[in-house]
Amino acid sequence: MAQTSLYSYEPLFEKHSIRILSVLPGSGNELIRCELQKAPLATAEYEALSYVWGSPEKPCRIQCDGKTLNITQNLYVALLRLRDRSIAKHLWVDAVCINQGDNDERTSQVLMMGQIYSHAKKVLVWLGDATPDVPQALDLVNHIVDACLQHHAMTDKNLDALDDLKYLSANVSEALLPEFDKATWLAFRNFYIRPWFSRVWVVQEVMKARTAIAICGEFEIEWARVIIPALWMRREQYLKPKALSICDWEAFFNAAVMGDKSLLLSSTPTDLLRSFATLAATDPRDKVYALAGLTLFEKYLPIVPDYNANLSEAYGQVVKLSIQLTKGLDVLSWVRHGRSVPDDFPSWIPRWDQNGVNFVSAIGHMFFNASEGLQVRDFDIKGGNTLELRGLIFDRISSILPIMKSKWLFNSHLSLELSEALGRCLSPPEDSKLYPTGENLFTVFSCVLTAGLRAELNRVWGEEEAAQHTLSFLSWLRNSLDPRVMIALSEHIYMKGDGDKELYESLAMPMRDDRRLFYTQRGYIGIGPAALQIEDEIAVIYGGRVPYVVRERPCGRQFVGECYVHGIMDGEALRGNEDLTSVISLV
């Protein structure tokens, strides 16, 4: 194309106005010509494009109002596919319709993003160019959807009326499908690992859509038909068949949660942030901002995107709002530092941009009551980096055990090092076999390793449940301890009775993954983050369901993470000690 001057944006002066991209008629590889027009959102008519930006390298040129506008290759191919031969196509495309060089405009438009996608006549999900195996993939997709419809005695006409597509995927046997070969299952897998399914922005784009279709090269398919097979895969865990492996699970999970509207009803905003933690964003601030338009956030965590804010300010806003609105500290349970606490980022702000640390199960969501139901007090954020809360420094860590990993589940025995450490803990001198609460150490350990759980989201309550839980722990221990250590514990390991070792293992595995067992100076035992160290403190803070590990620093205390400390999970530490509380400054 002939060299022309670069397109320059005119400001959007009117509130709630947007730009509409009109792609002018054309065909083949003719130059893409378009016009940008301003319009009030309430009266604008357009289709919204949901797509992956792609690499900014080697941009493609289009003509916009007679000027040159550079766009990514993926968007260029999408516009070629969507362009009509005879009439203009009116689209909303974020990379073009928002002046990406103006942070104030980006901020105001992102605030409207949910409305923009919900107002669109249709959302066009651009999955990219078709590969040769797409017809095979779509054949299997359609067979799965048809099997689900047949099982529930429904037809295609019912799909738009269904609020929860997850219902449609329930109890549908693979036996209802024809026999597909390995190549077809591989094609199916390849369809769902396309980059679109890995991006965080697309979540609200499809969840807010009135209606949507997926476009892959020359192929089009109703959006519900894309989601139902992913929900089926997630529900029935069909990973064994034909070329699928556990490594492919994330792709199906991402697609499934986008169609799981019940997730929006049963979750908290911070739960959703964790659910979508694996989804990628070019700008790490968008890991939070991209969800701001979801109804759940608009109602319960009204985030205000600000592209002039740095990362800690963007994520810190979530913490501040969550504490202000809930009067609780559940958001702190999503802080995951891994093996060490960094000094270059406020320690109390979750890193939603770091995918790997978001998979450790939270202890704080297990309905404990460490602060005895008392709400947050003396809450303040100073200088953007210091979080002030009132609480009690209850104890200090005196010894720690090695970091635990979920690979215990797959080994016939615990490592000898961990076996011996457990053996030492469970075989103390005769005069110290009782815990500060008066309980037997085996009962205490049975609770510590599962963080107080005896079933999913069900705590150990009362002596009878504690006794049964202990038997399950001992059954598991007989299977897991190194034989050389078992001899020393034989009188306890083989006590009368039996328990459910599989249930115990299923509860213990997520709790111990990347955590440490520890002892305190006052004789308590707990489980906490891998980053904890000897001399770290145990704090019980108003508004917190669980205790927290903190570390003294010259300018305050670092937040190491949540923990389970047996015996102080129901307000015991604060009871009668409120006069000993003070302001705890987390840095």
Coordinates of C-alpha atoms in Angstrom, one line a residue:
M1 CA 0.0 0.0 0.0
A2 CA 1.2 3.5 -0.6
Q3 CA 2.8 5.3 2.3
T4 CA 0.3 7.5 4.2
S5 CA 0.5 9.3 7.5
L6 CA -0.3 7.3 10.7
Y7 CA -3.8 7.4 12.1
S8 CA -4.2 9.8 15.0
Y9 CA -7.0 9.4 17.5
E10 CA -9.4 12.2 18.5
P11 CA -10.4 12.1 22.2
L12 CA -13.7 10.6 23.3
F13 CA -15.2 13.7 25.1
E14 CA -18.6 12.4 25.8
K15 CA -19.1 10.1 28.7
H16 CA -20.2 6.5 27.8
S17 CA -19.3 6.9 24.2
I18 CA -17.3 4.4 22.2
R19 CA -15.8 4.1 18.7
I20 CA -17.2 1.7 16.1
L21 CA -14.9 0.2 13.5
S22 CA -16.7 0.0 10.1
V23 CA -14.8 -2.5 7.9
L24 CA -15.6 -1.4 4.3
P25 CA -16.5 -4.0 1.7
G26 CA -13.7 -5.9 0.0
S27 CA -12.6 -9.4 -0.8
G28 CA -9.5 -11.6 -0.9
N29 CA -6.3 -9.9 0.0
E30 CA -7.4 -6.4 -1.0
L31 CA -6.3 -3.6 1.3
I32 CA -8.5 -3.5 4.4
R33 CA -10.1 -0.1 4.5
C34 CA -12.1 1.0 7.5
E35 CA -13.6 4.0 9.3
L36 CA -13.7 4.8 13.0
Q37 CA -16.9 6.6 14.2
K38 CA -17.8 7.8 17.6
A39 CA -21.2 6.7 19.0
P40 CA -23.1 6.7 22.4
L41 CA -22.9 3.1 23.7
A42 CA -26.6 3.1 24.4
T43 CA -27.6 3.5 20.8
A44 CA -24.6 2.0 19.0
E45 CA -25.2 -1.1 16.8
Y46 CA -22.2 -3.5 16.3
E47 CA -20.8 -6.9 16.9
A48 CA -17.9 -7.3 19.4
L49 CA -14.8 -9.2 18.5
S50 CA -13.3 -11.5 21.1
Y51 CA -9.8 -12.5 20.1
V52 CA -6.1 -12.9 21.1
W53 CA -4.0 -9.8 20.2
G54 CA -1.0 -11.9 19.3
S55 CA 2.6 -10.7 18.9
P56 CA 3.1 -7.0 18.2
E57 CA 6.1 -7.9 16.1
K58 CA 5.7 -7.6 12.3
P59 CA 2.5 -5.6 12.4
C60 CA 0.1 -5.4 9.5
R61 CA -1.1 -2.2 8.0
I62 CA -4.7 -1.3 7.3
Q63 CA -6.2 2.0 6.1
C64 CA -8.4 3.8 8.7
D65 CA -10.1 7.1 7.5
G66 CA -7.4 7.3 4.8
K67 CA -4.5 7.0 7.3
T68 CA -2.3 4.0 8.2
L69 CA -3.1 2.0 11.3
N70 CA -0.8 -0.9 12.4
I71 CA -2.5 -4.0 13.9
T72 CA -1.3 -7.4 14.9
Q73 CA -1.2 -10.3 12.4
N74 CA -3.9 -12.2 14.2
L75 CA -6.3 -9.3 14.1
Y76 CA -5.5 -8.7 10.5
V77 CA -6.4 -12.2 9.6
A78 CA -9.7 -11.9 11.6
L79 CA -10.7 -8.8 9.8
L80 CA -10.0 -10.4 6.4
R81 CA -12.3 -13.3 7.4
L82 CA -15.1 -11.1 8.7
R83 CA -15.1 -8.5 5.9
D84 CA -18.1 -8.7 3.7
R85 CA -18.0 -8.4 -0.1
S86 CA -20.9 -5.9 -0.4
I87 CA -21.7 -4.2 2.9
A88 CA -19.8 -2.6 5.7
K89 CA -19.2 -4.7 8.8
H90 CA -19.6 -2.7 12.1
L91 CA -17.4 -4.0 14.8
W92 CA -16.1 -3.2 18.2
V93 CA -12.4 -4.3 18.5
D94 CA -10.5 -3.2 21.6
A95 CA -7.1 -2.8 20.0
V96 CA -8.5 -0.3 17.4
C97 CA -11.5 1.2 19.1
I98 CA -9.5 2.2 22.2
N99 CA -6.6 4.6 22.0
Q100 CA -4.0 2.2 23.6
G101 CA -1.6 5.1 24.0
D102 CA -3.9 7.1 26.3
N103 CA -3.9 5.5 29.8
D104 CA -6.9 7.7 30.9
E105 CA -9.0 6.5 27.9
R106 CA -7.9 2.9 28.5
T107 CA -9.1 3.2 32.1
S108 CA -12.5 4.7 31.2
Q109 CA -13.1 2.2 28.4
V110 CA -12.1 -0.8 30.4
L111 CA -14.6 0.3 33.1
M112 CA -17.3 0.0 30.3
M113 CA -16.0 -3.3 28.9
G114 CA -18.7 -5.5 30.4
Q115 CA -21.4 -3.2 29.1
I116 CA -19.8 -3.1 25.6
Y117 CA -19.9 -6.9 25.3
S118 CA -23.4 -7.2 26.8
H119 CA -24.8 -4.5 24.5
A120 CA -23.3 -6.1 21.3
K121 CA -25.7 -7.7 18.9
K122 CA -23.4 -10.7 18.9
V123 CA -19.9 -11.6 20.2
L124 CA -17.6 -13.1 17.5
V125 CA -15.1 -15.4 19.1
W126 CA -12.1 -15.6 16.7
L127 CA -10.1 -18.7 17.4
G128 CA -7.7 -18.2 14.6
D129 CA -7.1 -19.8 11.2
A130 CA -8.2 -23.3 10.7
T131 CA -5.7 -26.2 10.6
P132 CA -6.3 -29.4 8.6
D133 CA -7.6 -31.3 11.7
V134 CA -10.3 -28.8 12.6
P135 CA -13.1 -30.7 10.8
Q136 CA -12.2 -33.8 12.8
A137 CA -12.3 -31.8 16.0
L138 CA -15.6 -30.2 15.3
D139 CA -17.1 -33.6 14.4
L140 CA -16.2 -34.9 17.8
V141 CA -17.4 -31.7 19.4
N142 CA -20.8 -32.1 17.8
H143 CA -21.1 -35.7 18.7
I144 CA -20.5 -34.9 22.3
V145 CA -23.1 -32.1 22.3
D146 CA -25.6 -34.3 20.5
A147 CA -25.0 -37.1 23.0
C148 CA -25.7 -34.7 25.9
L149 CA -28.8 -33.4 24.3
Q150 CA -30.1 -36.9 23.6
H151 CA -29.4 -38.0 27.1
H152 CA -31.5 -35.1 28.5
A153 CA -34.2 -35.4 25.8
M154 CA -33.4 -31.9 24.5
T155 CA -32.9 -30.3 21.1
D156 CA -30.6 -27.6 19.8
K157 CA -33.4 -25.1 20.3
N158 CA -33.1 -25.5 24.1
L159 CA -29.5 -24.4 24.2
D160 CA -30.1 -20.6 24.2
A161 CA -32.7 -21.0 27.0
L162 CA -30.4 -22.8 29.3
D163 CA -28.8 -20.7 32.0
D164 CA -26.5 -23.4 33.2
L165 CA -24.9 -25.5 30.5
K166 CA -23.1 -27.5 33.2
Y167 CA -26.4 -29.3 33.8
L168 CA -26.4 -30.6 30.2
S169 CA -23.0 -32.3 30.6
A170 CA -24.0 -34.4 33.7
N171 CA -24.2 -38.2 33.7
V172 CA -23.5 -38.6 30.0
S173 CA -21.5 -41.8 29.3
E174 CA -18.8 -42.0 26.7
A175 CA -20.6 -45.1 25.5
L176 CA -23.1 -42.8 23.8
L177 CA -20.4 -41.7 21.4
P178 CA -19.2 -43.5 18.3
E179 CA -15.7 -45.0 18.5
F180 CA -13.2 -42.3 17.5
D181 CA -9.6 -42.9 16.6
K182 CA -6.6 -41.4 18.3
A183 CA -6.2 -38.8 15.5
T184 CA -9.6 -37.4 16.2
W185 CA -9.0 -37.1 19.9
L186 CA -5.8 -35.4 19.2
A187 CA -7.6 -33.0 16.8
F188 CA -10.1 -32.4 19.6
R189 CA -7.4 -31.6 22.1
N190 CA -5.6 -29.3 19.5
F191 CA -8.9 -27.3 19.1
Y192 CA -9.0 -26.5 22.9
I193 CA -5.4 -25.6 23.3
R194 CA -5.7 -22.7 20.9
P195 CA -4.3 -19.5 22.5
W196 CA -7.8 -17.9 22.8
F197 CA -8.7 -20.3 25.6
S198 CA -5.7 -19.2 27.7
R199 CA -6.4 -15.4 27.9
V200 CA -8.1 -13.7 30.8
W201 CA -9.9 -11.0 28.9
V202 CA -12.0 -13.4 27.0
V203 CA -13.8 -14.5 30.2
Q204 CA -16.1 -11.5 30.6
E205 CA -16.3 -11.1 26.8
V206 CA -18.2 -14.4 26.5
M207 CA -19.9 -14.4 29.9
K208 CA -21.4 -11.0 29.1
A209 CA -22.5 -11.9 25.6
R210 CA -26.2 -12.0 24.6
T211 CA -25.3 -14.5 22.0
A212 CA -21.9 -15.7 20.6
I213 CA -20.4 -17.8 17.8
A214 CA -17.0 -19.2 17.5
I215 CA -15.1 -18.8 14.2
C216 CA -12.1 -20.8 13.2
G217 CA -11.0 -20.1 9.7
E218 CA -13.9 -20.8 7.5
F219 CA -15.8 -22.8 10.1
E220 CA -18.4 -21.3 12.5
I221 CA -20.0 -23.1 15.5
E222 CA -22.5 -21.9 18.1
W223 CA -20.6 -20.9 21.3
A224 CA -22.6 -23.3 23.5
R225 CA -21.5 -26.2 21.4
V226 CA -17.9 -25.3 22.2
I227 CA -18.5 -25.1 25.9
I228 CA -20.5 -28.2 26.5
P229 CA -17.7 -30.7 25.5
A230 CA -15.3 -28.9 27.8
L231 CA -17.8 -29.1 30.7
W232 CA -18.3 -32.8 29.9
M233 CA -14.5 -33.4 30.0
R234 CA -14.2 -31.6 33.3
R235 CA -17.2 -33.3 35.0
E236 CA -16.5 -36.8 33.8
Q237 CA -12.7 -36.5 33.8
Y238 CA -12.3 -38.2 30.4
L239 CA -8.5 -37.9 30.3
K240 CA -7.7 -41.6 29.8
P241 CA -9.1 -42.0 26.3
K242 CA -7.2 -41.7 23.1
A243 CA -4.2 -39.4 23.3
L244 CA -5.4 -37.1 26.1
S245 CA -3.2 -36.6 29.2
I246 CA -3.2 -34.7 32.5
C247 CA -1.2 -32.1 30.7
D248 CA -4.2 -31.2 28.5
W249 CA -6.5 -30.7 31.5
E250 CA -5.8 -27.0 31.8
A251 CA -7.1 -26.2 28.3
F252 CA -10.4 -28.0 28.9
F253 CA -10.7 -26.5 32.4
N254 CA -10.3 -22.9 31.0
A255 CA -13.0 -23.5 28.5
A256 CA -15.3 -25.1 31.0
V257 CA -15.2 -22.3 33.6
M258 CA -16.1 -19.8 30.9
G259 CA -19.4 -21.7 30.5
D260 CA -20.0 -22.4 34.2
K261 CA -22.4 -19.7 35.2
S262 CA -22.9 -21.4 38.6
L263 CA -19.3 -20.5 39.3
L264 CA -20.3 -16.8 39.3
L265 CA -23.1 -17.5 41.7
S266 CA -21.3 -19.6 44.3
S267 CA -17.9 -18.0 44.3
T268 CA -16.4 -14.9 45.9
P269 CA -14.5 -12.4 43.7
T270 CA -11.2 -13.5 45.2
D271 CA -12.2 -17.2 44.5
L272 CA -12.7 -16.2 40.8
L273 CA -9.3 -14.5 40.7
R274 CA -7.8 -17.8 41.8
S275 CA -9.9 -19.8 39.4
F276 CA -8.7 -17.8 36.5
A277 CA -5.1 -17.4 37.7
T278 CA -3.8 -19.6 34.9
L279 CA -5.2 -17.3 32.2
A280 CA -2.7 -15.0 30.7
A281 CA -2.6 -11.3 30.1
T282 CA -0.1 -9.1 28.3
D283 CA -0.4 -6.5 31.0
P284 CA -0.2 -8.2 34.5
R285 CA -2.6 -5.5 35.9
D286 CA -5.3 -7.0 33.6
K287 CA -5.3 -10.3 35.6
V288 CA -7.5 -8.2 37.9
Y289 CA -8.9 -5.5 35.6
A290 CA -10.1 -8.0 33.0
L291 CA -12.6 -9.4 35.5
A292 CA -13.9 -6.1 36.8
G293 CA -16.9 -6.1 34.4
L294 CA -18.3 -9.4 35.7
T295 CA -21.5 -8.9 37.8
L296 CA -19.9 -10.6 40.8
F297 CA -17.2 -8.0 40.9
E298 CA -19.5 -5.1 40.1
K299 CA -21.7 -6.0 43.1
Y300 CA -19.2 -7.2 45.7
L301 CA -15.7 -5.9 44.7
P302 CA -16.1 -2.8 42.5
I303 CA -12.6 -2.5 41.2
V304 CA -11.7 0.7 39.4
P305 CA -9.1 0.0 36.6
D306 CA -6.3 2.6 36.6
Y307 CA -3.6 2.2 34.0
N308 CA -1.5 4.9 35.7
A309 CA -1.2 2.7 38.7
N310 CA 1.7 0.3 39.2
L311 CA 1.2 -3.5 39.8
S312 CA 1.3 -3.3 43.6
E313 CA -1.2 -0.4 43.5
A314 CA -3.5 -2.3 41.2
Y315 CA -3.5 -5.5 43.2
G316 CA -3.4 -3.6 46.5
Q317 CA -6.7 -2.0 45.5
V318 CA -8.3 -5.5 45.5
V319 CA -7.0 -6.2 49.0
K320 CA -8.2 -2.9 50.3
L321 CA -11.7 -3.2 48.8
S322 CA -12.0 -6.8 50.0
I323 CA -11.1 -5.9 53.6
Q324 CA -13.3 -2.8 53.6
L325 CA -16.4 -4.5 52.2
T326 CA -16.2 -7.8 54.1
K327 CA -14.6 -6.7 57.4
G328 CA -12.6 -9.9 57.1
L329 CA -9.2 -11.0 55.9
D330 CA -10.1 -13.9 53.5
V331 CA -8.2 -12.2 50.7
L332 CA -4.9 -12.7 52.7
S333 CA -5.3 -16.5 52.3
W334 CA -4.5 -16.1 48.6
V335 CA -1.0 -14.8 49.4
R336 CA 1.4 -17.4 48.0
H337 CA 5.2 -16.7 48.3
G338 CA 6.6 -20.1 47.3
R339 CA 9.9 -20.9 49.0
S340 CA 10.8 -17.3 50.0
V341 CA 9.3 -13.9 50.7
P342 CA 10.5 -11.3 48.2
D343 CA 11.6 -7.9 49.4
D344 CA 10.7 -6.0 46.3
F345 CA 6.9 -6.3 46.6
P346 CA 4.5 -5.7 49.5
S347 CA 4.3 -9.1 51.2
W348 CA 0.6 -8.9 52.0
I349 CA -0.6 -8.4 48.4
P350 CA -1.4 -11.7 46.5
R351 CA 0.6 -12.1 43.2
W352 CA -2.2 -13.0 40.8
D353 CA 0.3 -12.6 38.0
Q354 CA 2.3 -15.6 39.2
N355 CA 0.4 -18.7 38.1
G356 CA 2.4 -21.4 39.9
V357 CA 1.9 -20.1 43.4
N358 CA -1.9 -20.0 43.1
F359 CA -2.6 -23.7 43.3
V360 CA -1.9 -24.3 47.0
S361 CA -5.3 -24.9 48.7
A362 CA -6.4 -22.2 51.1
I363 CA -6.7 -23.1 54.8
G364 CA -8.6 -19.8 55.5
H365 CA -11.7 -20.9 53.5
M366 CA -12.3 -23.9 55.8
F367 CA -14.6 -22.1 58.2
F368 CA -12.3 -21.6 61.1
N369 CA -12.8 -18.7 63.6
A370 CA -9.3 -17.8 65.0
S371 CA -10.3 -14.2 65.7
E372 CA -13.5 -15.4 67.4
G373 CA -15.8 -13.7 64.9
L374 CA -14.4 -10.3 65.6
Q375 CA -14.2 -8.0 62.6
V376 CA -11.2 -6.1 61.3
R377 CA -10.0 -3.2 63.5
D378 CA -7.6 -0.3 63.0
F379 CA -7.4 -1.0 59.3
D380 CA -5.3 1.4 57.3
I381 CA -3.0 1.3 54.3
K382 CA -0.1 3.8 54.6
G383 CA 2.0 4.9 51.6
G384 CA 0.5 2.2 49.5
N385 CA 2.9 -0.4 50.8
T386 CA 2.1 -0.9 54.5
L387 CA -1.1 -2.6 55.7
E388 CA -2.0 -1.9 59.4
L389 CA -4.3 -4.2 61.3
R390 CA -4.9 -4.9 65.0
G391 CA -4.0 -8.3 66.4
L392 CA -2.0 -10.4 68.8
I393 CA 1.4 -11.9 68.4
F394 CA 0.7 -15.2 70.1
D395 CA 3.7 -17.4 69.7
R396 CA 7.0 -17.9 67.9
I397 CA 8.2 -20.8 65.7
S398 CA 10.9 -22.9 67.4
S399 CA 11.5 -25.7 64.9
I400 CA 10.4 -26.7 61.4
L401 CA 10.2 -29.8 59.3
P402 CA 11.2 -30.2 55.7
I403 CA 9.0 -28.8 52.9
M404 CA 6.3 -31.3 51.9
K405 CA 5.2 -32.0 48.4
S406 CA 2.1 -33.7 46.9
K407 CA 4.4 -36.4 45.4
W408 CA 4.0 -38.2 48.8
L409 CA 0.8 -39.5 47.3
F410 CA 2.6 -41.3 44.5
N411 CA 5.4 -42.8 46.7
S412 CA 5.0 -46.0 48.5
H413 CA 6.7 -44.4 51.5
L414 CA 7.4 -40.9 52.8
S415 CA 11.0 -39.9 52.4
L416 CA 13.2 -41.3 55.2
E417 CA 14.0 -37.7 56.3
L418 CA 10.3 -36.9 56.7
S419 CA 9.5 -40.3 58.2
E420 CA 12.2 -39.8 60.9
A421 CA 11.0 -36.2 61.6
L422 CA 7.5 -37.4 62.1
G423 CA 8.7 -40.3 64.2
R424 CA 10.6 -37.9 66.5
C425 CA 7.6 -35.6 66.8
L426 CA 5.3 -38.5 67.7
S427 CA 7.7 -40.1 70.2
P428 CA 8.5 -37.3 72.7
P429 CA 9.6 -38.0 76.3
E430 CA 6.9 -39.5 78.5
D431 CA 6.4 -36.3 80.4
S432 CA 5.5 -34.3 77.3
K433 CA 3.1 -36.6 75.4
L434 CA 0.1 -34.4 76.0
Y435 CA -0.5 -31.3 73.9
P436 CA -1.3 -27.8 75.4
T437 CA -5.0 -28.6 74.9
G438 CA -4.6 -31.9 76.7
E439 CA -5.0 -34.0 73.6
N440 CA -2.9 -37.0 72.5
L441 CA -0.2 -36.1 70.0
F442 CA -1.5 -38.7 67.4
T443 CA -4.9 -36.9 67.5
V444 CA -3.2 -33.5 67.1
F445 CA -1.1 -34.7 64.1
S446 CA -4.1 -36.3 62.5
C447 CA -5.7 -32.9 62.4
V448 CA -2.6 -30.9 61.5
L449 CA -1.8 -32.8 58.4
T450 CA -5.3 -32.2 57.0
A451 CA -5.6 -28.7 58.5
G452 CA -8.5 -29.8 60.6
L453 CA -10.6 -31.4 57.9
R454 CA -12.3 -34.8 58.2
A455 CA -14.1 -34.5 54.9
E456 CA -14.3 -31.9 52.1
L457 CA -15.2 -28.6 53.7
N458 CA -16.1 -30.4 56.9
R459 CA -14.1 -30.0 60.1
V460 CA -13.2 -32.4 62.9
W461 CA -15.7 -31.7 65.7
G462 CA -15.8 -33.4 69.1
E463 CA -14.1 -36.4 70.6
E464 CA -15.9 -39.1 68.6
E465 CA -14.9 -37.5 65.2
A466 CA -11.4 -36.9 66.5
A467 CA -11.0 -40.5 67.4
Q468 CA -12.2 -41.7 64.0
H469 CA -10.0 -39.2 62.3
T470 CA -7.0 -40.5 64.3
L471 CA -7.7 -44.1 63.2
S472 CA -7.8 -42.9 59.6
F473 CA -4.5 -41.1 60.2
L474 CA -2.9 -44.3 61.6
S475 CA -4.2 -46.4 58.7
W476 CA -2.6 -44.0 56.3
L477 CA 0.6 -43.8 58.4
R478 CA 1.0 -47.6 58.3
N479 CA 1.1 -47.3 54.5
S480 CA 3.4 -44.3 54.3
L481 CA 6.1 -44.4 57.0
D482 CA 9.4 -45.9 56.2
P483 CA 9.5 -49.4 57.8
R484 CA 12.6 -48.5 59.9
V485 CA 10.6 -45.7 61.6
M486 CA 7.5 -47.8 62.0
I487 CA 9.2 -50.1 64.5
A488 CA 9.7 -47.3 67.0
L489 CA 6.0 -46.4 66.7
S490 CA 4.6 -49.9 66.6
E491 CA 2.6 -49.7 69.8
H492 CA 0.6 -46.8 68.4
I493 CA 0.6 -47.7 64.7
Y494 CA -1.1 -51.0 65.4
M495 CA -3.6 -49.8 68.0
K496 CA -7.0 -51.4 67.7
G497 CA -9.4 -50.2 65.0
D498 CA -9.1 -49.1 61.4
G499 CA -9.9 -46.0 59.4
D500 CA -10.3 -44.7 55.9
K501 CA -6.7 -44.2 54.7
E502 CA -7.8 -43.2 51.1
L503 CA -10.0 -40.5 52.5
Y504 CA -7.3 -39.3 54.8
E505 CA -4.8 -39.2 51.9
S506 CA -7.2 -37.2 49.8
L507 CA -7.6 -34.6 52.5
A508 CA -3.9 -34.4 53.5
M509 CA -2.5 -34.1 50.0
P510 CA -3.8 -30.6 49.1
M511 CA -3.1 -29.3 52.5
R512 CA 0.5 -30.4 52.7
D513 CA 1.6 -29.5 49.2
D514 CA 4.5 -27.0 49.5
R515 CA 3.9 -26.5 53.2
R516 CA 6.0 -27.2 56.3
L517 CA 5.1 -28.6 59.7
F518 CA 6.3 -26.6 62.6
Y519 CA 6.5 -26.5 66.4
T520 CA 6.2 -23.3 68.5
Q521 CA 7.9 -22.1 71.7
R522 CA 4.6 -22.7 73.6
G523 CA 4.4 -26.3 72.4
Y524 CA 1.8 -25.9 69.6
I525 CA 2.1 -27.8 66.3
G526 CA 1.0 -26.4 63.0
I527 CA 1.3 -26.4 59.2
G528 CA 2.2 -23.3 57.2
P529 CA 3.8 -21.9 54.1
A530 CA 7.1 -23.3 52.7
A531 CA 8.7 -19.9 53.2
L532 CA 8.3 -19.9 57.1
Q533 CA 11.5 -19.9 59.2
I534 CA 12.5 -20.5 62.8
E535 CA 11.8 -17.4 64.9
D536 CA 8.9 -16.3 62.7
E537 CA 5.8 -15.2 64.7
I538 CA 2.3 -16.6 64.9
A539 CA -0.2 -13.7 64.7
V540 CA -4.0 -13.8 65.3
I541 CA -5.5 -10.7 63.6
Y542 CA -9.0 -9.3 64.0
G543 CA -11.1 -10.4 61.0
G544 CA -8.9 -13.5 60.2
R545 CA -10.4 -16.9 60.1
V546 CA -7.0 -18.4 60.6
P547 CA -3.7 -17.5 62.3
Y548 CA -0.9 -16.0 60.1
V549 CA 2.9 -16.4 60.0
V550 CA 4.7 -13.0 60.1
R551 CA 8.4 -12.1 60.2
E552 CA 9.9 -9.1 62.1
R553 CA 11.7 -6.5 59.9
P554 CA 13.1 -3.1 60.9
C555 CA 10.2 -1.3 59.3
G556 CA 7.4 -3.6 60.3
R557 CA 6.5 -7.3 59.7
Q558 CA 6.5 -9.3 56.5
F559 CA 3.4 -11.4 55.8
V560 CA 4.6 -15.0 55.3
G561 CA 1.2 -16.6 54.9
E562 CA -1.8 -18.3 56.6
C563 CA -1.3 -21.3 58.8
Y564 CA -3.2 -23.9 60.8
V565 CA -2.2 -24.1 64.5
H566 CA -4.0 -26.9 66.4
G567 CA -5.7 -25.5 69.4
I568 CA -6.1 -21.8 68.5
M569 CA -8.4 -22.1 65.4
D570 CA -11.5 -21.0 67.3
G571 CA -10.6 -17.8 69.2
E572 CA -8.6 -19.5 72.0
A573 CA -5.6 -17.2 71.5
L574 CA -7.6 -13.9 71.7
R575 CA -9.9 -15.0 74.5
G576 CA -9.0 -13.0 77.6
N577 CA -6.0 -11.5 75.8
E578 CA -7.6 -8.5 74.0
D579 CA -5.6 -6.1 76.2
L580 CA -2.4 -7.6 74.7
T581 CA -3.3 -6.8 71.1
S582 CA -1.5 -4.1 69.2
V583 CA -1.3 -2.6 65.7
I584 CA 0.5 -5.0 63.4
S585 CA 2.2 -3.2 60.4
L586 CA 2.6 -5.5 57.4
V587 CA 5.1 -4.4 54.8

